[in-house]
Coordinates of C-alpha atoms in Angstrom, one line a residue:
M100 CA 14.9 31.0 -16.0
G101 CA 15.9 34.9 -15.1
P102 CA 13.4 37.2 -15.8
A103 CA 14.0 40.4 -17.3
H104 CA 14.6 43.4 -15.0
P105 CA 11.7 45.8 -15.9
L106 CA 13.8 48.5 -17.4
S107 CA 16.1 46.7 -19.1
P108 CA 16.8 48.8 -22.3
R109 CA 17.0 47.7 -26.0
P110 CA 20.3 45.9 -27.5
A111 CA 20.8 49.1 -29.3
D112 CA 20.6 51.2 -26.2
R113 CA 22.6 49.6 -23.7
D114 CA 26.0 50.9 -24.7
A115 CA 24.8 54.5 -25.0
P116 CA 26.8 56.5 -22.2
A117 CA 24.6 58.3 -20.1
G118 CA 24.0 62.2 -20.7
R119 CA 25.2 61.6 -24.2
G120 CA 25.8 65.3 -26.1
L121 CA 26.0 67.1 -22.5
P122 CA 29.1 68.1 -22.0
D123 CA 30.4 68.8 -18.4
V124 CA 32.9 71.2 -16.5
P125 CA 35.7 68.9 -15.5
D126 CA 36.1 67.9 -11.7
Q127 CA 38.9 69.4 -9.9
R128 CA 41.0 66.6 -9.9
T129 CA 40.7 66.6 -13.8
L130 CA 41.8 70.0 -13.7
L131 CA 44.4 70.1 -11.3
I132 CA 46.0 67.2 -13.6
G133 CA 45.6 69.5 -16.5
I134 CA 47.8 72.4 -14.4
F135 CA 50.3 70.3 -12.9
A136 CA 51.2 68.9 -16.5
L137 CA 51.5 72.4 -17.7
R138 CA 53.4 73.4 -15.2
G139 CA 55.7 70.4 -16.1
I140 CA 56.4 71.5 -19.5
L141 CA 56.4 75.2 -18.1
C142 CA 59.2 74.0 -16.3
L143 CA 61.2 71.6 -18.7
T144 CA 60.6 74.8 -21.5
L145 CA 61.8 77.1 -19.0
L146 CA 65.2 74.9 -18.3
A147 CA 65.8 74.6 -21.6
R148 CA 65.9 78.5 -22.4
A149 CA 68.0 78.6 -19.7
G150 CA 70.5 76.4 -21.0
F151 CA 70.5 78.1 -24.1
L152 CA 71.6 81.4 -22.0
W153 CA 74.1 79.4 -19.5
T154 CA 76.9 80.9 -21.9
E155 CA 75.6 84.5 -22.6
R156 CA 73.8 84.9 -19.2
P157 CA 74.9 82.6 -16.5
E158 CA 73.5 84.5 -13.7
V159 CA 69.9 84.5 -15.1
A160 CA 70.3 81.1 -16.2
F161 CA 70.9 80.1 -12.6
I162 CA 68.1 82.4 -11.5
A163 CA 65.7 80.4 -14.0
A164 CA 67.3 76.8 -13.0
V165 CA 66.7 77.6 -8.7
G166 CA 63.5 78.9 -9.6
V167 CA 62.3 75.9 -11.8
L168 CA 63.6 73.5 -8.8
L169 CA 61.8 75.5 -5.7
T170 CA 58.8 75.3 -8.2
L171 CA 58.9 71.7 -8.7
L172 CA 59.8 71.1 -4.8
L173 CA 56.4 73.3 -3.9
S174 CA 54.1 71.4 -6.5
A175 CA 55.5 68.3 -5.2
P176 CA 53.2 68.0 -2.6
G177 CA 50.0 69.2 -4.3
V178 CA 50.4 66.4 -7.0
Y179 CA 50.6 63.7 -3.6
R180 CA 47.5 65.2 -2.2
Y181 CA 45.5 66.4 -4.7
V182 CA 46.4 64.1 -7.3
I183 CA 47.1 60.5 -5.8
R184 CA 45.7 60.8 -2.9
R185 CA 42.5 63.0 -4.5
E186 CA 42.2 65.4 -1.4
P187 CA 40.1 68.3 -1.9
A188 CA 42.1 71.5 -3.0
G189 CA 40.7 75.0 -1.4
S190 CA 40.2 77.8 -3.2
L191 CA 43.0 79.8 -1.7
V192 CA 45.2 77.0 -2.0
L193 CA 44.7 76.7 -5.8
F194 CA 45.1 80.4 -5.9
A195 CA 48.5 80.4 -4.4
H196 CA 49.2 78.0 -6.8
S197 CA 48.4 80.3 -9.1
F198 CA 51.6 82.4 -8.0
L199 CA 54.1 79.6 -9.7
D200 CA 52.4 78.8 -13.1
L201 CA 52.7 82.9 -13.4
A202 CA 56.4 82.9 -12.3
L203 CA 56.8 80.4 -15.0
V204 CA 55.0 82.2 -17.4
T205 CA 57.0 85.0 -16.6
G206 CA 60.2 83.8 -16.6
L207 CA 59.5 82.1 -20.2
V208 CA 58.5 85.4 -21.6
H209 CA 61.4 87.4 -20.2
L210 CA 63.7 85.3 -21.7
G211 CA 61.9 84.7 -24.5
G212 CA 63.4 87.0 -26.9
P213 CA 62.4 87.4 -30.5
I214 CA 59.3 85.5 -29.8
A215 CA 58.5 86.7 -26.3
S216 CA 55.4 88.2 -27.6
E217 CA 54.2 84.7 -29.0
L218 CA 54.9 83.2 -25.8
A219 CA 52.8 85.4 -23.9
S220 CA 50.2 83.5 -24.7
L221 CA 50.9 81.3 -22.5
Y222 CA 49.2 83.4 -19.7
I223 CA 45.9 82.8 -21.7
L224 CA 46.5 79.2 -20.7
V225 CA 46.8 80.0 -16.9
I226 CA 43.6 82.5 -16.7
A227 CA 41.5 79.9 -18.6
G228 CA 42.4 77.2 -16.4
Y229 CA 42.1 79.3 -13.1
A230 CA 39.0 80.7 -14.4
V231 CA 37.4 77.1 -14.5
A232 CA 39.1 75.7 -11.2
L233 CA 38.2 79.0 -8.8
P234 CA 35.2 80.7 -8.1
F235 CA 34.6 84.4 -9.7
W236 CA 36.5 86.6 -7.3
Y237 CA 39.6 84.5 -7.1
G238 CA 39.7 83.9 -11.1
L239 CA 39.3 87.7 -11.5
G240 CA 42.4 88.0 -9.2
V241 CA 44.5 85.3 -11.2
A242 CA 43.8 87.2 -14.5
A243 CA 44.9 90.7 -12.4
L244 CA 48.0 89.2 -11.5
A245 CA 48.5 87.7 -15.2
V246 CA 48.1 91.4 -16.5
G247 CA 50.2 92.7 -13.9
A248 CA 53.1 90.1 -14.4
Y249 CA 52.9 91.3 -17.9
L250 CA 52.9 94.7 -17.7
G251 CA 55.7 94.8 -15.0
D252 CA 58.0 92.3 -16.8
T253 CA 57.5 94.4 -20.4
L254 CA 57.6 97.8 -18.8
V255 CA 59.6 97.3 -15.9
L256 CA 62.1 94.8 -16.1
L257 CA 62.7 94.7 -20.3
S258 CA 62.0 98.9 -20.3
Q259 CA 60.1 98.3 -23.3
P260 CA 57.8 101.4 -24.4
A261 CA 53.9 101.2 -24.3
H262 CA 52.5 100.2 -27.7
P263 CA 48.9 99.1 -29.1
G264 CA 49.8 95.9 -29.2
L265 CA 50.4 95.6 -25.4
L266 CA 47.0 96.8 -24.9
G267 CA 45.8 94.5 -27.4
Q268 CA 47.1 91.4 -25.5
I269 CA 45.7 92.9 -22.1
L270 CA 42.4 92.9 -23.8
I271 CA 42.3 89.3 -25.1
F272 CA 43.4 88.5 -21.7
A273 CA 40.5 90.1 -20.2
F274 CA 38.4 88.5 -23.3
V275 CA 39.4 85.1 -22.1
F276 CA 38.7 85.5 -18.6
V277 CA 35.4 86.7 -19.0
L278 CA 34.2 84.1 -21.7
V279 CA 35.8 80.9 -19.9
T280 CA 34.0 82.3 -16.7
A281 CA 30.9 82.5 -18.9
L282 CA 31.1 79.2 -20.3
S283 CA 32.2 77.4 -17.2
R284 CA 29.3 79.0 -15.0
R285 CA 26.5 77.8 -18.1
L286 CA 28.1 74.4 -18.1
R287 CA 28.0 74.2 -14.4
E288 CA 24.4 75.2 -14.3
T289 CA 23.3 72.4 -17.0
A290 CA 25.4 70.1 -15.2
L291 CA 23.9 70.9 -12.2
R292 CA 20.4 70.3 -13.9
H293 CA 21.5 67.7 -15.7
S294 CA 21.7 66.0 -12.7
R295 CA 18.8 66.7 -11.2
L296 CA 17.6 65.2 -14.1
E297 CA 19.1 62.1 -14.0
R298 CA 18.4 61.6 -10.5
E299 CA 14.8 62.2 -10.8
L300 CA 14.7 59.8 -13.8
A301 CA 16.5 57.3 -11.7
R302 CA 14.2 57.5 -8.8
V303 CA 11.3 57.5 -11.2
R304 CA 12.9 54.5 -13.2
L305 CA 13.0 52.6 -9.4
E306 CA 9.9 53.4 -9.0
A307 CA 8.6 52.4 -12.4
G308 CA 10.2 49.2 -11.7
E309 CA 9.3 48.2 -8.0
I310 CA 5.9 49.0 -9.0
L311 CA 6.0 46.4 -12.8
S312 CA 8.2 44.4 -10.8
N313 CA 6.0 43.7 -7.5
I314 CA 2.2 43.8 -9.6
R315 CA 0.7 40.4 -10.0
A316 CA -0.2 41.5 -13.6
G317 CA 2.0 40.8 -16.7
V318 CA 3.1 43.8 -18.7
L319 CA 5.0 43.8 -22.0
T320 CA 5.2 45.8 -24.7
V321 CA 6.2 45.2 -28.3
D322 CA 7.4 47.7 -30.6
G323 CA 6.4 48.2 -34.4
D324 CA 8.7 45.6 -36.0
G325 CA 7.2 43.0 -33.7
R326 CA 10.2 43.0 -31.4
L327 CA 9.9 42.6 -27.3
A328 CA 10.7 46.2 -25.8
F329 CA 9.9 45.1 -22.2
V330 CA 9.0 42.7 -20.1
N331 CA 8.4 42.3 -16.1
P332 CA 8.9 39.5 -14.2
P333 CA 5.3 38.0 -14.1
A334 CA 4.8 38.3 -17.7
A335 CA 8.1 36.1 -18.4
R336 CA 7.3 33.8 -16.3
L337 CA 3.7 33.5 -17.8
L338 CA 5.2 33.4 -21.2
E339 CA 8.1 31.7 -20.3
L340 CA 10.4 34.4 -21.5
D341 CA 14.1 34.9 -20.3
E342 CA 15.9 38.0 -20.9
G343 CA 17.2 36.6 -24.4
W344 CA 14.5 37.9 -25.8
L345 CA 14.8 41.5 -25.4
G346 CA 14.5 43.2 -28.6
A347 CA 13.9 40.1 -30.5
P348 CA 11.2 39.1 -32.6
V349 CA 8.4 37.9 -30.3
L350 CA 5.2 37.3 -32.0
D351 CA 5.5 34.0 -33.4
R352 CA 6.4 32.8 -30.1
L353 CA 3.0 34.6 -28.9
R354 CA 1.2 33.0 -31.6
A355 CA 1.9 29.8 -30.6
V356 CA 1.9 30.1 -26.4
A357 CA -1.0 32.9 -26.4
P358 CA -3.0 33.3 -29.8
E359 CA -5.5 35.8 -27.8
L360 CA -2.7 37.7 -26.7
H361 CA -1.2 37.9 -30.0
D362 CA -4.0 38.7 -32.2
A363 CA -4.5 42.1 -29.8
I364 CA -1.0 43.0 -30.2
V365 CA -1.2 42.4 -33.9
S366 CA -3.9 44.5 -34.4
G367 CA -2.5 47.5 -32.5
I368 CA 0.6 47.8 -34.1
R369 CA -1.3 47.3 -37.6
H370 CA -4.8 49.6 -36.7
G371 CA -4.0 51.1 -33.7
L372 CA -6.8 49.0 -32.1
R373 CA -7.4 49.0 -28.4
V374 CA -8.5 45.8 -26.1
G375 CA -10.2 47.0 -22.9
R376 CA -11.1 43.8 -21.7
G377 CA -10.9 40.6 -23.2
E378 CA -9.7 37.2 -22.5
G379 CA -7.6 34.6 -24.0
T380 CA -5.4 31.6 -23.0
V381 CA -1.9 30.6 -22.5
R382 CA -0.4 27.1 -23.2
L383 CA 2.6 26.2 -21.3
L384 CA 5.2 24.2 -22.7
D385 CA 4.2 21.3 -20.1
G386 CA 0.6 21.8 -22.1
T387 CA -1.3 23.3 -19.2
V388 CA -3.5 25.9 -20.4
L389 CA -4.0 29.2 -18.3
P390 CA -7.1 31.3 -19.1
I391 CA -5.9 35.0 -18.9
G392 CA -7.6 38.3 -18.6
L393 CA -6.0 41.3 -21.2
S394 CA -6.3 44.9 -22.1
T395 CA -3.6 46.7 -24.9
A396 CA -2.7 50.3 -25.0
T397 CA -1.2 51.3 -28.5
F398 CA 0.9 54.6 -28.4
E399 CA 4.2 56.3 -30.4
R400 CA 7.5 55.9 -28.8
A401 CA 8.5 58.9 -30.3
A402 CA 7.1 62.1 -32.2
G403 CA 5.9 60.8 -35.8
G404 CA 8.0 57.3 -34.6
E405 CA 7.2 53.8 -34.8
T406 CA 3.9 52.3 -32.8
A407 CA 4.3 50.4 -29.8
V408 CA 1.6 48.4 -28.1
T409 CA 1.4 47.6 -24.3
A410 CA -0.2 44.5 -23.2
I411 CA -1.3 44.0 -19.6
F412 CA -2.8 40.5 -18.7
T413 CA -3.6 38.3 -15.5
D414 CA -3.8 34.7 -14.7
L415 CA -7.5 34.1 -14.2
S416 CA -6.8 30.5 -13.1
E417 CA -7.8 31.6 -9.0
L418 CA -10.7 33.8 -10.4
K419 CA -12.3 31.0 -12.4
E420 CA -11.7 28.5 -9.3
L421 CA -13.3 30.9 -7.0
Q422 CA -16.1 31.2 -9.4
D423 CA -16.9 27.8 -9.4
L424 CA -16.8 27.3 -6.1
Q425 CA -19.0 30.1 -5.9
R426 CA -21.5 28.4 -8.1
R427 CA -21.1 25.1 -6.4
A428 CA -22.2 26.6 -3.2
E429 CA -25.2 27.9 -4.8
R430 CA -26.1 24.9 -6.4
L431 CA -25.8 23.2 -3.0
E432 CA -27.4 25.5 -1.5
A433 CA -30.8 25.0 -3.9
V434 CA -30.3 21.0 -3.3
A435 CA -30.3 21.4 0.1
S436 CA -33.4 23.1 0.5
L437 CA -35.2 20.6 -2.3
S438 CA -33.5 17.3 -0.6
A439 CA -35.4 18.8 3.0
A440 CA -38.8 19.2 1.7
L441 CA -38.5 16.3 -0.4
A442 CA -37.2 14.1 2.9
H443 CA -40.0 15.4 4.7
E444 CA -42.6 14.5 2.2
I445 CA -41.7 11.0 1.9
R446 CA -40.7 10.6 5.1
N447 CA -44.3 10.4 6.5
P448 CA -45.7 7.9 3.9
L449 CA -42.9 5.6 3.8
A450 CA -43.3 5.2 7.6
S451 CA -46.9 4.6 7.4
I452 CA -46.0 2.1 4.3
R453 CA -43.7 0.2 6.5
S454 CA -45.5 -0.2 9.4
S455 CA -48.5 -1.2 7.5
V456 CA -46.6 -4.0 6.0
E457 CA -45.2 -5.3 9.1
Q458 CA -48.5 -5.4 10.3
L459 CA -49.9 -7.4 7.6
A460 CA -47.0 -9.9 7.7
A461 CA -47.7 -10.3 11.3
A462 CA -51.3 -11.4 10.6
T463 CA -52.0 -15.1 11.4
G464 CA -53.5 -15.7 7.6
A465 CA -50.1 -14.8 6.2
D466 CA -48.4 -16.9 4.4
D467 CA -44.6 -17.7 3.5
D468 CA -44.5 -16.0 0.4
S469 CA -46.1 -12.7 1.8
R470 CA -43.7 -12.7 4.6
V471 CA -40.9 -12.9 2.7
L472 CA -42.2 -10.5 0.4
S473 CA -43.2 -8.4 3.6
R474 CA -39.6 -8.4 4.8
L475 CA -38.1 -7.1 1.5
I476 CA -40.6 -4.6 1.6
M477 CA -39.2 -3.6 4.9
R478 CA -35.9 -3.4 4.4
E479 CA -35.7 -1.4 1.4
S480 CA -38.3 0.8 3.4
D481 CA -35.5 1.2 6.3
R482 CA -32.9 1.9 3.5
L483 CA -34.7 4.3 2.0
N484 CA -35.3 6.2 5.5
R485 CA -31.4 6.1 6.0
L486 CA -31.1 7.7 2.9
L487 CA -33.9 10.1 3.9
G488 CA -31.9 10.9 6.7
E489 CA -28.7 11.6 5.0
F490 CA -30.6 14.1 2.8
L491 CA -31.8 15.8 6.0
D492 CA -28.2 15.6 7.2
F493 CA -26.8 17.0 4.0
S494 CA -30.0 20.4 4.1
R495 CA -29.1 20.3 7.8
V496 CA -25.4 21.7 7.6
R497 CA -25.5 24.7 9.6
T498 CA -22.7 26.2 12.3
A499 CA -24.8 25.9 15.3
T500 CA -22.5 26.5 18.3
L501 CA -18.8 27.7 17.6
G502 CA -16.3 26.7 20.2
D503 CA -12.4 26.1 21.0
V504 CA -11.6 23.0 18.8
D505 CA -7.9 21.4 18.3
L506 CA -8.0 20.2 14.6
R507 CA -5.1 17.5 15.5
A508 CA -7.3 16.2 18.4
S509 CA -10.4 16.2 15.9
A510 CA -8.4 14.3 13.7
Q511 CA -6.8 11.8 16.1
A512 CA -10.6 10.9 17.1
T513 CA -11.8 10.4 13.5
L514 CA -8.8 8.0 12.6
D515 CA -9.1 6.1 15.8
L516 CA -12.9 5.5 14.7
I517 CA -12.4 5.3 11.0
R518 CA -9.6 2.3 11.9
E519 CA -13.1 0.2 12.6
H520 CA -14.4 1.0 9.6
P521 CA -15.2 -2.5 7.7
D522 CA -14.0 -0.8 4.6
C523 CA -10.4 0.3 6.4
G524 CA -8.9 -3.2 6.1
P525 CA -5.1 -3.7 7.5
G526 CA -3.2 -2.8 4.4
V527 CA -4.6 0.6 4.5
S528 CA -1.9 3.1 6.7
L529 CA -3.5 6.1 8.2
R530 CA -1.2 8.7 9.6
L531 CA -1.6 12.0 11.2
D532 CA 1.1 15.0 11.3
G533 CA 0.8 18.6 12.3
P534 CA 0.9 20.2 15.6
A535 CA -1.8 21.2 18.0
T536 CA -4.0 23.5 15.9
P537 CA -6.9 25.2 18.1
L538 CA -9.6 26.8 15.8
L539 CA -12.8 28.4 16.4
A540 CA -15.5 25.8 14.9
D541 CA -18.2 23.8 15.0
E542 CA -17.2 20.6 16.4
D543 CA -19.8 18.2 15.2
L544 CA -19.1 20.1 11.8
L545 CA -16.1 19.7 12.0
H546 CA -16.3 15.7 12.6
R547 CA -18.5 15.7 9.5
I548 CA -15.9 17.3 7.4
L549 CA -12.9 15.1 8.5
S550 CA -14.9 11.7 8.6
N551 CA -16.3 12.3 5.2
L552 CA -12.7 12.8 3.6
V553 CA -10.9 10.3 5.7
L554 CA -13.3 7.6 5.0
N555 CA -13.7 8.6 1.2
A556 CA -9.9 8.3 1.6
V557 CA -9.8 4.6 2.8
Q558 CA -12.3 3.7 0.2
A559 CA -10.4 5.0 -2.6
C560 CA -7.3 2.8 -1.8
G561 CA -9.4 -0.3 -2.2
G562 CA -8.0 -2.3 0.8
T563 CA -4.0 -1.5 0.2
G564 CA -2.4 2.5 0.8
E565 CA -2.0 5.1 2.6
V566 CA -3.9 8.3 3.9
R567 CA -2.0 10.7 5.1
V568 CA -3.6 13.8 7.1
R569 CA -2.1 17.1 7.7
V570 CA -2.9 19.9 10.1
G571 CA -1.3 23.5 11.0
P572 CA -1.5 27.1 10.3
A573 CA -1.3 28.4 6.8
D574 CA -0.1 31.2 5.5
P575 CA -2.8 33.6 4.1
D576 CA -0.4 34.3 1.1
E577 CA -1.6 31.0 0.3
V578 CA -5.2 30.7 -0.1
P579 CA -6.0 30.9 -3.7
G580 CA -7.4 34.0 -5.5
G581 CA -6.3 36.7 -2.3
V582 CA -9.0 35.2 -0.5
S583 CA -9.0 36.9 3.3
I584 CA -9.5 33.9 5.9
P585 CA -8.2 35.8 9.0
A586 CA -5.6 33.6 10.8
P587 CA -6.2 30.4 8.5
V588 CA -5.6 26.7 9.3
R589 CA -4.8 24.2 6.9
L590 CA -6.5 20.3 6.6
V591 CA -4.7 18.2 4.1
V592 CA -6.0 14.5 3.6
E593 CA -4.3 12.8 0.7
D594 CA -4.2 9.1 -0.5
T595 CA -2.5 6.8 -2.7
G596 CA -5.3 5.5 -4.3
P597 CA -6.1 5.3 -8.4
G598 CA -6.4 9.0 -8.2
I599 CA -10.0 10.6 -10.0
D600 CA -11.1 10.7 -13.4
P601 CA -10.8 14.8 -14.7
D602 CA -14.2 14.1 -16.1
L603 CA -15.6 13.4 -12.9
R604 CA -13.5 15.8 -10.8
E605 CA -15.5 18.7 -12.2
R606 CA -18.5 17.6 -10.5
L607 CA -17.5 15.7 -7.6
F608 CA -18.5 18.2 -5.4
Q609 CA -22.4 18.1 -6.8
P610 CA -24.9 16.0 -4.8
F611 CA -25.5 12.2 -5.8
V612 CA -22.2 12.3 -7.7
S613 CA -20.0 9.1 -6.6
G614 CA -16.8 7.9 -7.9
R615 CA -17.9 4.6 -5.5
P616 CA -20.4 2.1 -7.0
G617 CA -23.1 2.2 -4.3
G618 CA -22.2 5.6 -2.9
S619 CA -24.9 8.1 -2.2
G620 CA -23.0 10.9 -3.4
L621 CA -23.7 13.2 -0.7
G622 CA -20.4 12.8 1.6
L623 CA -18.3 15.6 -0.6
A624 CA -21.5 17.4 -1.2
I625 CA -21.7 17.3 2.8
V626 CA -18.0 18.4 3.3
Q627 CA -18.4 21.4 1.1
R628 CA -21.2 22.6 2.6
A629 CA -19.6 22.1 6.5
V630 CA -16.7 24.2 4.7
D631 CA -18.6 26.7 3.2
A632 CA -21.1 27.3 6.8
H633 CA -17.1 28.3 8.3
R634 CA -16.8 30.3 5.7
G635 CA -13.6 28.1 4.6
M636 CA -12.3 26.6 1.6
V637 CA -11.9 23.2 -0.1
L638 CA -10.1 22.5 -3.1
L639 CA -9.2 19.3 -5.1
D640 CA -5.7 18.3 -6.4
A641 CA -6.0 14.6 -8.3
E642 CA -5.1 13.3 -11.0
P643 CA -5.4 9.6 -12.4
G644 CA -2.8 7.1 -10.9
R645 CA -1.4 9.7 -8.6
G646 CA -3.9 9.7 -5.9
A647 CA -6.3 12.5 -4.4
R648 CA -5.5 15.5 -2.0
F649 CA -8.2 17.6 -0.9
T650 CA -7.1 20.7 0.9
V651 CA -9.3 22.4 3.5
Y652 CA -8.7 26.2 4.8
L653 CA -10.9 27.4 7.6
P654 CA -10.6 30.5 9.6
S655 CA -9.0 30.0 13.0
R656 CA -11.0 32.9 14.5
P657 CA -14.1 34.9 13.8
Y658 CA -14.3 37.3 10.9
R659 CA -14.5 41.2 11.8
E660 CA -17.7 41.4 10.5
D661 CA -19.3 38.7 12.7
Q662 CA -17.3 40.5 15.9
A663 CA -19.0 43.4 15.3

C-alpha cells in the first residue's frame, strides 16, 4: 500500500494552477521573443512597402531593402544568444536593439503615404515593449528616441508643419510609457510578493508534511460530505487506506473498521461536538483488534463553508502491554512478600513434624503399618519443604551483585546443563545462535532466567522438537512502547511445541499458574521478577499449534540515575 502524501490535495484541486488569478510580468526571454517577432513583421511590412515604391522611387526602395537586410543580420546573433541559448541580455544591449525597431517603424512611417499617421501607432508597441523589458531610465530613453524619431521624420524629412494631431501623438506616446511603466512595476511587485508567499507556503507545507509524516499518531480529516480530505501515513497504515480513498466517501469504511472513531467524526460533522480524550478499537483485515486513543477537532474549511473534522488517534497496544507488565510486577511483588512470610511460618512447624514422625518410626514398638505411614509423612514433608524452598527462592529474587557477564556463555552453560535433565530426551534439539554479548548483570539471576525459560521450552516439546536460543545486541527502537533501556541486549527462547492456550497466556506469569500438569507455577514468575530486578522486559508471543517465543530485553550497562 502506498500511503497518501500528507499534503495531497483533494481531486478537485489537483489541476488548479499555482497562482490562479494573479497576472505576472513575462520573463525576459518571452519579451524578447515578442520583440523579435514584431521586428520580423516590421521587416516584412517595410519590404512590401518598398516593393510598391520600386518603380516610383527606386533609390528609396533600395535603401529600405538594405536597411531591412542589415536589421536582420544584426538581429540574428541576438535571436541565437537570447532566445535559442537562453542567455540573459543586459539592459544596454536591449537599449541598443531598440534603435533597430525604432528605425524600422520610422521607415514605415516615412514611406507610409496616406496611412503614415496610422502607422505612427507602431511607436506605441515599441515603447510599451521596451518599457516592460527595461528599467525605468532605459525605457524613458526609448520613449524619448521614439518621440525624436517621429518629430524628426515628420518635421524635417517630410517637411510637414506642426499641427495639434502631432502634439496628440506625442502625448499618447508619453501616456503609454507612463501607464505601461506603472503597470509593469506594479505587476513586478505583485509577482515578487506572490513568489515570497509561495515560497513561505511551500516551506510551511514542507514542515507540516514532515511533522505529520513522522509523528507516530494517525491524523485524518473528513469534510462535511463525509469525504476523506487528508490522511497521514500512520493513519493510512493503521486504517488500511490507500491513496485512492482521498476525496472519496469514507464514513462507511470507518464504521466497519473503527466504530468509535466513526461516531466521533459524525458527531463533529453534524453537531460540532469535539472529543477531548476517548478510546476505541480498530479491527484490521486479518481480524486483529487494536485499542486506540482518539481526540477530534471541528473547524470550518472556509468562512461560512462546510464543516470538517480532524481526528488524531494513537495505537495503544504497546501502552496497554506496558500497563499489564506493570500490574504483573506489582502482583508478583505482593505475592512474593506473602510467600516469604508463609514459608517462614510453615517451615519450622513442618520440620518439627517430620522430626517427630521420624523418631516415632524408629521406636522399637512401631509396627510395619506405622513405619509405612511414617515414611509417607516424611516423603510428603520433604516435598512440601522443597515447595517452600521454591517460595523462598521466588521471594528472594533481588540483584545482589552486578558483574560483567557474557550472555552467550551463560546460555551455553545452561544448555549443557539442560541436556542432562531427564525431561530432555534424544528427540529434543537444543540450538544456540548469536555472538558474544557482554552485559552487566547478576549471574545467579541470569542463570535462573535462562534455566527456567529453556527448561519450560524443553518440557513443552514433549520429547520431540527444537528449542532455539538467540542472543545479541538489540536496537533501542525495537523495545516496545518506547521504553528506554540503556544499550539493550536481547535473549530469545523459542520452541516448536504446541503453543499456549490464549486463556492461559494472560495469566502465565502469575504465581501458581502452570500449563504443565504437576508444575508449581513459579518458574515464569521467577523469570518475571528476575527480569524486573534488572529493570528489563520480558514478552511472550505464542499461538496454539505454533510454539512459543519468549523475548527478554536487558540493559547491558547501568541506568544513568544508578550511576549518579
